[in-house]
XYZ file of C-alpha atoms in Angstrom:
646
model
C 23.934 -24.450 65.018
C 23.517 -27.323 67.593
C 25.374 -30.088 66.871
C 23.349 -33.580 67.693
C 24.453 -35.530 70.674
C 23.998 -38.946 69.194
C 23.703 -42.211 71.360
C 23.058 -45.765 71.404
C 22.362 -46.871 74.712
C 21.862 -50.863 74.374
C 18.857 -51.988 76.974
C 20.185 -55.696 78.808
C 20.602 -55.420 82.672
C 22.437 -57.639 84.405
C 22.459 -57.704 88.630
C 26.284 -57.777 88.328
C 28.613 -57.278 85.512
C 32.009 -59.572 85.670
C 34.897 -56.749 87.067
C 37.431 -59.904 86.427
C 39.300 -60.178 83.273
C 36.712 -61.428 80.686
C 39.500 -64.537 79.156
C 39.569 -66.150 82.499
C 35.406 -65.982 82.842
C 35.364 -67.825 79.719
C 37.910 -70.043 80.993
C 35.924 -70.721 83.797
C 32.690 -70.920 82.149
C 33.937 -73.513 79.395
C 34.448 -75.401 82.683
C 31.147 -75.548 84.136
C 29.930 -78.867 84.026
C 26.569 -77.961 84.876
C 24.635 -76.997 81.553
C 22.511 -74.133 82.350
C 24.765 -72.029 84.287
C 27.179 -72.426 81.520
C 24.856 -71.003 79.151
C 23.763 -67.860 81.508
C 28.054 -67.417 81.750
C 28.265 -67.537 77.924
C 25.491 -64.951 77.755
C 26.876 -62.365 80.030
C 30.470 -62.757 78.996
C 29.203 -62.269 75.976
C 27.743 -59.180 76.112
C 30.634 -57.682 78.237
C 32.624 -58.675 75.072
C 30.511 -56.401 72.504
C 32.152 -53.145 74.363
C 35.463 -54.449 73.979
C 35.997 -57.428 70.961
C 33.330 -57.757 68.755
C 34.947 -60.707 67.474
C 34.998 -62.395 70.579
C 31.499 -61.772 71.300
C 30.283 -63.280 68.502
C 32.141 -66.337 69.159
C 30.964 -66.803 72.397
C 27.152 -66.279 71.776
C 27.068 -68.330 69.066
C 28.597 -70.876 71.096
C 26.219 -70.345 73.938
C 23.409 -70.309 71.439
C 24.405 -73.916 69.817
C 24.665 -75.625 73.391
C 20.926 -73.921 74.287
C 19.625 -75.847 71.480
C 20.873 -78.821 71.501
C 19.865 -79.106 75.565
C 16.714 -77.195 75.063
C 17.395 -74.854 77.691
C 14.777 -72.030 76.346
C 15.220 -69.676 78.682
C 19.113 -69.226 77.676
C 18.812 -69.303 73.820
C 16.005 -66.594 74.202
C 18.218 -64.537 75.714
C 21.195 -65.271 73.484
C 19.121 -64.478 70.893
C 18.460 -61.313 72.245
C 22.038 -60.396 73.243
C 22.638 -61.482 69.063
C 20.727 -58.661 68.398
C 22.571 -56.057 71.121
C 25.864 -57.367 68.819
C 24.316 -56.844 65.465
C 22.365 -52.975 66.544
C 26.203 -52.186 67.659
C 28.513 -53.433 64.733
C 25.689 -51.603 62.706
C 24.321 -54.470 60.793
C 20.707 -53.209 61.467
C 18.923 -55.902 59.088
C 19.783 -58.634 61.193
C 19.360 -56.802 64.645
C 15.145 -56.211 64.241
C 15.438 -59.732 63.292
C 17.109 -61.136 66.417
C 15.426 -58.918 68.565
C 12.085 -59.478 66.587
C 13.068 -63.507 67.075
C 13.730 -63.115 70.887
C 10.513 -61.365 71.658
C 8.464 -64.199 69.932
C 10.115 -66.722 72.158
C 10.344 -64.497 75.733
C 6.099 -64.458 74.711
C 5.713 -68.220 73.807
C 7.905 -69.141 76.915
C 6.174 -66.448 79.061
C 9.863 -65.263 79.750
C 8.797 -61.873 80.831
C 12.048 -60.509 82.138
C 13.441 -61.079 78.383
C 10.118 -59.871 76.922
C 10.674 -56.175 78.469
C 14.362 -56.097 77.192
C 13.535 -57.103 73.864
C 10.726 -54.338 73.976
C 13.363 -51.829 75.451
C 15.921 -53.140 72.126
C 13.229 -53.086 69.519
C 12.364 -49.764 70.853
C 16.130 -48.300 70.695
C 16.247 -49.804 67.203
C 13.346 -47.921 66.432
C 14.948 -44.927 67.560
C 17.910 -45.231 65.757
C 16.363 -45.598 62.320
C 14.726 -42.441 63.223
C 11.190 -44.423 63.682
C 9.947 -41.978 66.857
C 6.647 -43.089 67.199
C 7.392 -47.022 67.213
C 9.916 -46.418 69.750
C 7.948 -44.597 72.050
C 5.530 -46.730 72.094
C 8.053 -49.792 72.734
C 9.485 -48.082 75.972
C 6.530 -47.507 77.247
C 5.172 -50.677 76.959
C 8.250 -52.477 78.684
C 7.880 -49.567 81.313
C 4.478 -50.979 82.127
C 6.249 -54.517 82.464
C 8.592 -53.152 84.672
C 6.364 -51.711 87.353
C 3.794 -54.271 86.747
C 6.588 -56.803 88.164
C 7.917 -54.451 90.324
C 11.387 -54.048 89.247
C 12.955 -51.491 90.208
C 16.192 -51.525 88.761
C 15.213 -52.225 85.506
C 12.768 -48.798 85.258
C 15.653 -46.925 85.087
C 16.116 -48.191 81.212
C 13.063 -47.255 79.704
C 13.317 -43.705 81.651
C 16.516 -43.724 80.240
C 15.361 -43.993 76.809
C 12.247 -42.031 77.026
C 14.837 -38.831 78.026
C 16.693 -39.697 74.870
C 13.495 -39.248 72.584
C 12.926 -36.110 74.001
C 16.689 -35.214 73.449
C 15.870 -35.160 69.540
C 13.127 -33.361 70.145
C 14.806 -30.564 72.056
C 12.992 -30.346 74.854
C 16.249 -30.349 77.338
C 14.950 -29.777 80.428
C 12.390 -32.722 80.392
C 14.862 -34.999 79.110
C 17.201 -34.197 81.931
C 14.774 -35.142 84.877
C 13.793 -38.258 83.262
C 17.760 -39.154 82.918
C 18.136 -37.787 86.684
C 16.047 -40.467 87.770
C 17.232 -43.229 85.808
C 20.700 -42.634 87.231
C 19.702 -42.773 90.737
C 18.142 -45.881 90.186
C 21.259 -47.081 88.292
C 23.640 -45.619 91.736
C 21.008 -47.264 94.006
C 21.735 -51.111 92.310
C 25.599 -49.733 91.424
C 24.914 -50.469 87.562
C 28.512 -48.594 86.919
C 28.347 -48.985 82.799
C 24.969 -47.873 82.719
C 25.616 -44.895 85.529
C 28.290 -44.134 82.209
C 25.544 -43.726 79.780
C 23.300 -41.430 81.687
C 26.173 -39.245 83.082
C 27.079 -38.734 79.039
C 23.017 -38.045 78.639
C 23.293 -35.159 81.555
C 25.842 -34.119 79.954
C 23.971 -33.824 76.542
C 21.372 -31.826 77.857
C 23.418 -29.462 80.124
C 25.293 -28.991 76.493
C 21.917 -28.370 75.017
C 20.738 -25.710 78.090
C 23.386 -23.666 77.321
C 25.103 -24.832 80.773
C 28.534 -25.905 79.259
C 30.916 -26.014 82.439
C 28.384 -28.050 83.720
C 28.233 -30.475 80.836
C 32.474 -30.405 80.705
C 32.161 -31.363 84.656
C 29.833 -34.500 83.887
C 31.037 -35.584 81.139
C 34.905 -36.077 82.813
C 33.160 -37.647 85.485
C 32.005 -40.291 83.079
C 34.881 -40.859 81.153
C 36.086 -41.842 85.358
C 33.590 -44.333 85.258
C 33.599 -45.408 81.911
C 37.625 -46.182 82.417
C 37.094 -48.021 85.855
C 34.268 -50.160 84.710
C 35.811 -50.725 81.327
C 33.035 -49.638 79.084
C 34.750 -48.475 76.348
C 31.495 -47.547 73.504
C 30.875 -45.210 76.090
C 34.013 -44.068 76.399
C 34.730 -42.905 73.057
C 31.311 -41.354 73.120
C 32.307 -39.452 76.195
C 35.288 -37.881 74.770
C 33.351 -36.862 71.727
C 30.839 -34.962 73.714
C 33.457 -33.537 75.631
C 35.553 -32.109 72.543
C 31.980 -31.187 71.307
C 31.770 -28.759 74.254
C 35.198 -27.372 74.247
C 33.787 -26.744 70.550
C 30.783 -24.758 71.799
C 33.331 -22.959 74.169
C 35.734 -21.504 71.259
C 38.687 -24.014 72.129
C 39.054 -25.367 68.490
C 42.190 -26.769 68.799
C 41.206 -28.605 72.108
C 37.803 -29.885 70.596
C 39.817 -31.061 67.414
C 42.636 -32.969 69.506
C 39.940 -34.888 71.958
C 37.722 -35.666 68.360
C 40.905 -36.944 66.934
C 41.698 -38.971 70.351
C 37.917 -40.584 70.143
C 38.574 -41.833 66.785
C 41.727 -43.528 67.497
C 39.866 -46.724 68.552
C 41.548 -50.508 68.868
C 41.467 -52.377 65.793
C 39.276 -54.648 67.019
C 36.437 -52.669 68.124
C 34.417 -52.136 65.582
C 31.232 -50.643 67.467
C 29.361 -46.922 66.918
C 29.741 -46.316 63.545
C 27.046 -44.039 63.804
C 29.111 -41.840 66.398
C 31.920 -41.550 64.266
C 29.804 -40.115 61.971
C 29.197 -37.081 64.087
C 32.670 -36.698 65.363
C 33.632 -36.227 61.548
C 30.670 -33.146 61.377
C 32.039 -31.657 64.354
C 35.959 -32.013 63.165
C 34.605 -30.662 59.710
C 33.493 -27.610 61.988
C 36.136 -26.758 64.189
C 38.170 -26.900 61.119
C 36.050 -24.768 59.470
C 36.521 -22.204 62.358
C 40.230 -22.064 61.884
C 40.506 -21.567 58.257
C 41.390 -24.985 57.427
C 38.341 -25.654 55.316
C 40.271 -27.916 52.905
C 41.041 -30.017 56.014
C 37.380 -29.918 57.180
C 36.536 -31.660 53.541
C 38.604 -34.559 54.455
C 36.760 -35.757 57.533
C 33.271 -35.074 55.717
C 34.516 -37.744 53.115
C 34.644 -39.951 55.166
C 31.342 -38.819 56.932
C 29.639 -39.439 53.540
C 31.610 -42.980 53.300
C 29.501 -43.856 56.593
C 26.574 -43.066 55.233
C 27.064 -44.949 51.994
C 27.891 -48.047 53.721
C 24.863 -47.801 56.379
C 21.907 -45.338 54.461
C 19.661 -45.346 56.906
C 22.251 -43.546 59.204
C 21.714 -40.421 56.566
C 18.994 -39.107 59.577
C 21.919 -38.180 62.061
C 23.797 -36.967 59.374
C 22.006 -33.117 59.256
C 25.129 -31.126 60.830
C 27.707 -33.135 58.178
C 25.798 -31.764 55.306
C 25.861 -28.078 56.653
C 29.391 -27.957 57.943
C 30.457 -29.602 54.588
C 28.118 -26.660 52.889
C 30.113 -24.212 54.783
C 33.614 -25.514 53.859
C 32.655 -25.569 50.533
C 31.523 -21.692 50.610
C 34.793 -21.390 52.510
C 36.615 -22.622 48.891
C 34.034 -20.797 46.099
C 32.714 -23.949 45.381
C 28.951 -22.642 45.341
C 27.025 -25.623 43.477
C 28.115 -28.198 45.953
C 27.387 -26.363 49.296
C 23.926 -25.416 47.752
C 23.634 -28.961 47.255
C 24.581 -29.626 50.694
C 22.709 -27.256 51.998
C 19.039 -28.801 50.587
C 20.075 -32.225 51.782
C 20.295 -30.491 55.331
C 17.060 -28.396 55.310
C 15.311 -32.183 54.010
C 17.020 -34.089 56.888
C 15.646 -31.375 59.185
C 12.340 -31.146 57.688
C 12.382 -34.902 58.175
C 13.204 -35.246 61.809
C 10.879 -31.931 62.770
C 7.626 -32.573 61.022
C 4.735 -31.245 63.200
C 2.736 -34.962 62.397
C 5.947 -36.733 63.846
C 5.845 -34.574 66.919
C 2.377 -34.887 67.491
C 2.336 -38.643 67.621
C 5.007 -38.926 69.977
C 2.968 -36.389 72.383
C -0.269 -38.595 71.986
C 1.698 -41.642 72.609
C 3.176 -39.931 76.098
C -1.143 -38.918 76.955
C -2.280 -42.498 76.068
C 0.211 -44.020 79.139
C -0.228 -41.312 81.259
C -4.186 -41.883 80.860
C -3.612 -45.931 81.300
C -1.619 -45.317 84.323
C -4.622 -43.003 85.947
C -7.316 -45.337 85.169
C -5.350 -48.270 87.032
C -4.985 -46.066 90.018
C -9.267 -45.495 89.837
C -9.762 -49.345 89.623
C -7.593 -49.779 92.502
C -9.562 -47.598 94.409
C -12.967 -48.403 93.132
C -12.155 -52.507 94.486
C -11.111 -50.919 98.057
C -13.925 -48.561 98.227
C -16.657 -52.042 97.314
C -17.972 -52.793 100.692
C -19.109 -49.511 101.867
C -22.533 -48.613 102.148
C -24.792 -47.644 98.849
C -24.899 -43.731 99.917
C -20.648 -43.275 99.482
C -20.922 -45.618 96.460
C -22.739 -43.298 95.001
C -20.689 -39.880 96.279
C -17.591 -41.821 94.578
C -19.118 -42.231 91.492
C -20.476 -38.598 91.489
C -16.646 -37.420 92.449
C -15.415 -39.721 89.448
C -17.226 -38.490 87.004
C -15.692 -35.155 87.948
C -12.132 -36.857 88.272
C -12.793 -37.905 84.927
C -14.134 -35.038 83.424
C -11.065 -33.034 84.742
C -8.964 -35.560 83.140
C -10.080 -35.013 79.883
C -10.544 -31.331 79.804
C -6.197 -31.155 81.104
C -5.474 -33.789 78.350
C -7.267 -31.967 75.884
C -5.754 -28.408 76.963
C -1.570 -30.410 77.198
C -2.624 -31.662 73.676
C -3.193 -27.872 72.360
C -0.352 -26.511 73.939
C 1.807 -29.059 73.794
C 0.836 -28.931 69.494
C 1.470 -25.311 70.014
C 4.873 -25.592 71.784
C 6.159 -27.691 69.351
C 4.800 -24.983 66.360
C 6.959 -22.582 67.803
C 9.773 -24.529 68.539
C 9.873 -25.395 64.768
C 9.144 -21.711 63.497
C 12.334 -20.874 66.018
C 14.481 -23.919 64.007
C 13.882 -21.949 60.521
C 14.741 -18.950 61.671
C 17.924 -20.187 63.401
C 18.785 -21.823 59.903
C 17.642 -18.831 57.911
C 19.650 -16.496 59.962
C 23.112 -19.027 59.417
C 22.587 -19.405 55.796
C 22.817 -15.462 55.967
C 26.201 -15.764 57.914
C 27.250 -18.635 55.639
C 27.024 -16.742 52.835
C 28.406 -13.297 54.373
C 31.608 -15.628 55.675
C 32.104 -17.001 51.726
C 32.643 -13.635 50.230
C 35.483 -12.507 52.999
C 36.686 -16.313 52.295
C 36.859 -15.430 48.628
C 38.688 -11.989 48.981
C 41.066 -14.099 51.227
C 41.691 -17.108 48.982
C 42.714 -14.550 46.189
C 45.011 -12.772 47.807
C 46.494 -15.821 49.098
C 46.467 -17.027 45.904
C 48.575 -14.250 44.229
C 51.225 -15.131 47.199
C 51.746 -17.739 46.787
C 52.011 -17.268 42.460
C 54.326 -14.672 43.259
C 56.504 -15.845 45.458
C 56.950 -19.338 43.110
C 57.640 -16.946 40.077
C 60.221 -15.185 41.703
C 61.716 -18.213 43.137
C 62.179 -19.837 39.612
C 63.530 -16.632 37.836
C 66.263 -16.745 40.772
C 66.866 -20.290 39.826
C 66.612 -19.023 36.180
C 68.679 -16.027 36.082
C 71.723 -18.150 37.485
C 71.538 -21.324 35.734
C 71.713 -18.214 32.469
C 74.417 -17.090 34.236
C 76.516 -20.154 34.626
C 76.056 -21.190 30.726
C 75.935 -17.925 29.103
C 79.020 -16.597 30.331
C 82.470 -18.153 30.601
C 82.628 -18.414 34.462
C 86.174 -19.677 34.989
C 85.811 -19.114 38.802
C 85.572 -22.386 40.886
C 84.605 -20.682 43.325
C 81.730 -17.939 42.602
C 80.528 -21.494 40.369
C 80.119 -22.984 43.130
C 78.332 -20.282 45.109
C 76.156 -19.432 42.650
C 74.909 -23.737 42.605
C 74.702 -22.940 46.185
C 72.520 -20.177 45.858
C 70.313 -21.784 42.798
C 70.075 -24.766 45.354
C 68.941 -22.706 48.527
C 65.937 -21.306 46.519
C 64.837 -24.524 44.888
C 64.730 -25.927 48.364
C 62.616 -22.738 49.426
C 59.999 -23.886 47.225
C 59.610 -27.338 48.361
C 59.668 -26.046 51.883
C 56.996 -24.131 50.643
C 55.072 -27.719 49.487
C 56.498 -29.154 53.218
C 54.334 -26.574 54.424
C 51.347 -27.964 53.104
C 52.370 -31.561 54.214
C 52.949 -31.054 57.620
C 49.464 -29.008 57.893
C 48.175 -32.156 56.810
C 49.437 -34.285 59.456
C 47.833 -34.783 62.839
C 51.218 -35.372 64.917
C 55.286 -34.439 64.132
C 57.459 -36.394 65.906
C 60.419 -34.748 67.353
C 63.356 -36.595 65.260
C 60.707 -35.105 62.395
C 61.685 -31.805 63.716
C 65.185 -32.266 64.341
C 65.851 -33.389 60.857
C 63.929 -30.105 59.299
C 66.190 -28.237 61.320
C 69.217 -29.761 60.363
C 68.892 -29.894 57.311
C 68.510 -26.082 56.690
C 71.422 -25.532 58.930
C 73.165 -27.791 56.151
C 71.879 -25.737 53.457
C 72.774 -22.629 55.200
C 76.195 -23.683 55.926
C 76.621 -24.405 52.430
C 76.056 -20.967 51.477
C 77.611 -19.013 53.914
C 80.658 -20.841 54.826
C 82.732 -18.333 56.479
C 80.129 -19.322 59.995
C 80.931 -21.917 62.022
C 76.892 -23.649 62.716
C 77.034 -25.911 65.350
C 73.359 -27.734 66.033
C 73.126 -29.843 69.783
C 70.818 -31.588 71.450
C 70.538 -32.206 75.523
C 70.539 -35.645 77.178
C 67.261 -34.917 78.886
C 65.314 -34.513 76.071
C 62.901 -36.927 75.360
C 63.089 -38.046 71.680
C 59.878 -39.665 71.563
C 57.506 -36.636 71.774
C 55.030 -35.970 69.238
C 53.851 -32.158 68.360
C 51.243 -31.014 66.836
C 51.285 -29.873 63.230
C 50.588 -26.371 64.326
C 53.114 -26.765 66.523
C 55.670 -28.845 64.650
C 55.379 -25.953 61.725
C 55.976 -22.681 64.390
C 58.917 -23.979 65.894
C 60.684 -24.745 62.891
C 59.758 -21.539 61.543
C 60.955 -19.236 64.011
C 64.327 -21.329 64.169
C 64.465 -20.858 60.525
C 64.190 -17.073 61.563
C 66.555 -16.656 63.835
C 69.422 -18.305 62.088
C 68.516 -16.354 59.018
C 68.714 -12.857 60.681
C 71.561 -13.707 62.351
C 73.063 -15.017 58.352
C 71.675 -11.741 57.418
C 72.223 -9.091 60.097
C 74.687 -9.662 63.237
C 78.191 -10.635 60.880
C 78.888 -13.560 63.657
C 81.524 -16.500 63.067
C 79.298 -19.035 64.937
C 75.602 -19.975 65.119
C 74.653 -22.121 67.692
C 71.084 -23.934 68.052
C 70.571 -25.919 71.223
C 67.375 -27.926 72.123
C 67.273 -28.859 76.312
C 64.350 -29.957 78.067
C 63.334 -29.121 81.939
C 60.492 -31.443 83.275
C 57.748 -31.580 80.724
C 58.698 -28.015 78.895
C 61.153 -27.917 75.562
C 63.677 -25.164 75.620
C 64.956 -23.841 71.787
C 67.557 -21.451 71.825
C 69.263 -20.210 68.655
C 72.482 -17.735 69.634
C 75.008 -15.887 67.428
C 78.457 -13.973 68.052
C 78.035 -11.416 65.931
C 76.664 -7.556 66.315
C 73.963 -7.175 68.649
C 71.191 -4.373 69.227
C 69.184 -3.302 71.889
C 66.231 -4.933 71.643
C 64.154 -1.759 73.830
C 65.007 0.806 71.256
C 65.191 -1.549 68.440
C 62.172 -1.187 66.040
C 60.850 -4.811 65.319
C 60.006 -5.691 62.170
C 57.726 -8.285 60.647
C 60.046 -10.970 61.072
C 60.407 -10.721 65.229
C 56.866 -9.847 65.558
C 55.742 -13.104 63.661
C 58.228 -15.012 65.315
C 56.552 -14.054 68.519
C 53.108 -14.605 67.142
C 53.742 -17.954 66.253
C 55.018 -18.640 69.708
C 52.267 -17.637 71.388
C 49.800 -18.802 68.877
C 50.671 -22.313 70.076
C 51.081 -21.210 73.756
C 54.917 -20.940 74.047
C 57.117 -18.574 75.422
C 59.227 -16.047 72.902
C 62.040 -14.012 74.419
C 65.076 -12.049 72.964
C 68.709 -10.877 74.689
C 70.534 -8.664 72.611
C 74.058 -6.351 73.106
C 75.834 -4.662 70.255
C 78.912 -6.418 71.964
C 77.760 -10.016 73.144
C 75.709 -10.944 69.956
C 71.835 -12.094 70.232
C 69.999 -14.987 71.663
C 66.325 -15.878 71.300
C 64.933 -18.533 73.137
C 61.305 -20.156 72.933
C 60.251 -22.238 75.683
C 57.198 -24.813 74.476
């Protein structure tokens, strides 16, 4: 299923947005002795502020606000009021954004501010949009886009173009989205508006994602994460990097997608913006987790999906793809009653967004400024065409009529197939969700047949574990042992496997963690050589580490867990099969790449007549599973090295 590219593109324009360091603007602006200049500073610094510390921002236009009032300087506290309302859409208090924005379109009116009047129409229609109200916010952009050419300003169409390309993102219809979001960013490369050039790079992106074009989308979207770095807008940023794991998603590359999701989420502390996109990064991490059989993991992030929406409700409308990932994970672990559940919340949310009344409205909406826009070019003709003579008057009106008449038979005919379109498109929807429920549910019984046999594993290899542990503690106190020495092998031994199953419980940890650092590592590893030495103390185990290796680096789980367990292999067979005095484990490092190499003195084989058993073949797997290099050297005289190069 398509996962929703969600966005919240706030509509203020400035001619030029401050490249300096923002502290040193508001160092210069508390400054300004001259009243109404300082208010326009505290305005724009701001809003550069609400991309980058929220708590700052509101500091400063509250400030600004104050200092409008008490000098009466209307044109600055309208727009203050306005930019209160850009602060309060982003840190998702949505109650009190219609209410600024509502409060600054009153005054731009009263004043006759007009320039603030069409962004307060562009913000009340984005708020619109992002409570899922489609047919107010239509009709909001395309009233400020009427204020826009009506004034003639250029650089300001490209916001409502902008925003009419997002509507018809959410409804699917790709290909028209993307040339209304091609023209809004040359208009934004013609006035060099770099943080909005950000936002409709990440919309190409979206739809080239939604076309099916995905190298295309990958290509855009690093492009605007570029931009987004030079020009410091962070919100789009993050966003960026979530649409780009999103592809690498589509793509297969779970792993990648999951690492760049992970990466979006690690935000400042004090940036507190796009709730609402976190909320899909956690559907599509509750995905790609789902893909790689790590559906307990997937359940995680959804909690805290579900957390967003309890804390903002009327974000539950982006929240469609949560619900049926979530579903899915739960199917994944036989818990049947809650994906069902899940699974009706989605189908409503759909239902919801898809309805053929909703679509309609927005398409008769599009035909009533389409027809506006016609009729002013017919009055504009009709004034130039006044002085000629009575005959042509009357030839004009005659051609009219049939202008006219042509008009409303192609509007009529674009409503019917335009209804039509939009029939099918839904019809296709139910099918596509039909035909994944099927899969779903074909996916939960292999996922049970798995989970049980995993399950008797795992019971197995515990019970054996603890009648090892039991058999010798019986051993110790129901028979006069008087031998130091076997005493104190058989601890050893009663040790080594109660410290198998806790490995067995480390496993789960470190699957759990995003990141294991390398001292992490080198601990694990030392410590079974300990345990190992402790057994088996005829071998002398010797454990070093290079000068060039950098301590600091941080694996992955995956790859935290594979190393460690192919070391843990190779000093075991060589315990088990090569009878060697010494065991050596050295870690170097050679530019970026970490060499392991684990080496005995003992008997050899010859690795090309050899049969391997499951032990070197999953050592090899795991290697390669996390894209390492595995390679053995083997004599019956020289003993055995295996090295793995990550």
């Amino acid at each position: 299923m398509k996962k929703l590219a969600l966005l919240l593109i706030l509509l203020l324009s400035y001619s030029n947005i401050f490249s300096q360091n923002l502290d040193s603007l508001l160092t210069v602006a508390n400054a300004t002795k001259n009243d109404s200049a300082k208010i326009r500073m505290y305005n724009k610094i701001g809003f550069s502020y609400i991309f980058n510390d929220t708590d700052k921002a509101l500091e400063v236009i509250i400030k600004g606000k104050k200092l409008a009032k008490e000098k009466k300087f209307m044109f600055g506290l309208t727009e203050l009021t306005n930019t209160h309302g850009i602060y309060m859409d982003v840190t998702g208090k949505l109650d009190s954004a219609k209410f600024y924005f509502t409060k600054a379109l009153k005054l731009s009116r009263e004043h006759k501010i007009s320039i603030i009047e069409s962004m307060c129409l562009n913000n009340l229609g984005m708020f619109n949009w992002n409570n899922g109200n489609y047919n107010e916010a239509l009709n909001y952009f395309f009233q400020a886009l009427k204020m826009y050419e009506n004034i003639n300003d250029e650089k300001s169409v490209s916001v409502p173009l902008n925003n009419i390309g997002l509507i018809y993102q959410e409804m699917n219809l790709s290909e028209k989205a993307l040339d209304y979001h091609k023209q809004a960013l040359e208009i934004r490369k013609k006035y060099k508006l770099e943080k909005d050039q950000v936002a409709s790079l990440n919309n190409i992106g979206i739809c080239y994602k939604e076309l099916g074009q995905i190298d295309n989308a990958i290509s855009v979207y690093k492009e605007g994460l570029k931009l987004a770095k030079t020009s410091d807008n962070l919100l789009d940023y993050y966003r960026l990097l979530d649409n780009l794991a999103n592809s690498y998603h589509i793509n297969g590359d779970y792993l990648k997608s999951i690492e760049i999701h992970l990466k979006a989420l690690d935000k400042p502390d004090n940036f507190n913006a796009d709730e609402k996109g976190n909320l899909v990064a956690y559907a599509n991490l509750v995905s790609s987790y789902n893909h790689i059989n790590k559906p307990e993991k997937g359940l995680f992030f959804a909690k805290k999906g579900f957390d967003i929406i309890k804390k903002y409700p009327d974000f539950e409308h982006y929240s469609a793809d949560l619900f049926l990932h979530a579903a899915e994970s739960n199917y994944m672990l036989g818990n049947i009653k809650t994906a069902r559940t899940y699974i009706d919340r989605f189908v409503a949310i759909k239902d919801s967004l898809f309805s053929e009344q909703n679509a309609k409205a927005i398409a008769d909406l599009e035909v009533q400024y389409d027809t506006e826009k016609k009729e002013k070019q017919i009055l504009i003709q009709r004034a130039e065409l006044a002085e000629q003579s009575l005959t042509i008057q009357k030839r004009n009106y005659q051609l009219y009529g049939l202008i006219g008449l042509a008009l409303i038979l192609g509007i009529i005919g674009y409503l019917f197939y335009n209804q039509q379109k939009l029939k099918n498109q839904q019809l296709q929807k139910e099918n596509e969700l039909k035909d994944a429920l099927v899969k779903i549910e074909t996916q939960n019984r292999l996922q049970e047949q798995r989970l049980r046999i995993s399950r008797d594993l795992h019971d197995n290899i515990g019970a054996q574990l603890t009648f090892i542990i039991s058999s010798i503690d019986n051993l110790k106190y129901g028979f006069e042992i008087k031998d130091e020495q076997l005493t104190s092998k058989l601890d050893a031994i009663s040790n080594f496997a109660s410290s198998t199953i806790y490995e067995l419980r480390d496993t789960i940890w470190a699957m759990n963690k995003s990141e294991i650092s390398f001292e992490d590592l080198q601990a694990r590893i030392s410590n079974f050589i300990d345990k190992a030495n402790s057994i088996d103390d005829a071998i002398n185990f010797s454990f070093a580490i290079d000068n060039s290796v950098n301590l600091s680096k941080e694996f992955t789980s995956v790859e935290g867990m594979n190393i460690h367990r192919v070391l843990q292999e190779a000093i075991h067979n060589s315990i088990k099969h090569a009878e060697a005095s010494e065991i050596k484990v050295n870690v170097s490092q050679y530019k970026n790449a970490y060499h392991f190499e684990v080496s005995d003195n003992g008997k050899g084989f010859n690795p090309k007549t050899v049969k391997k058993g499951n032990g070197l073949n999953n050592m090899q797997n795991r290697i390669h599973d996390i894209g390492g290099e595995f390679a053995i050297t083997s004599n019956e005289t020289s003993g055995t090295k295996i090295r793995v190069k990550i």
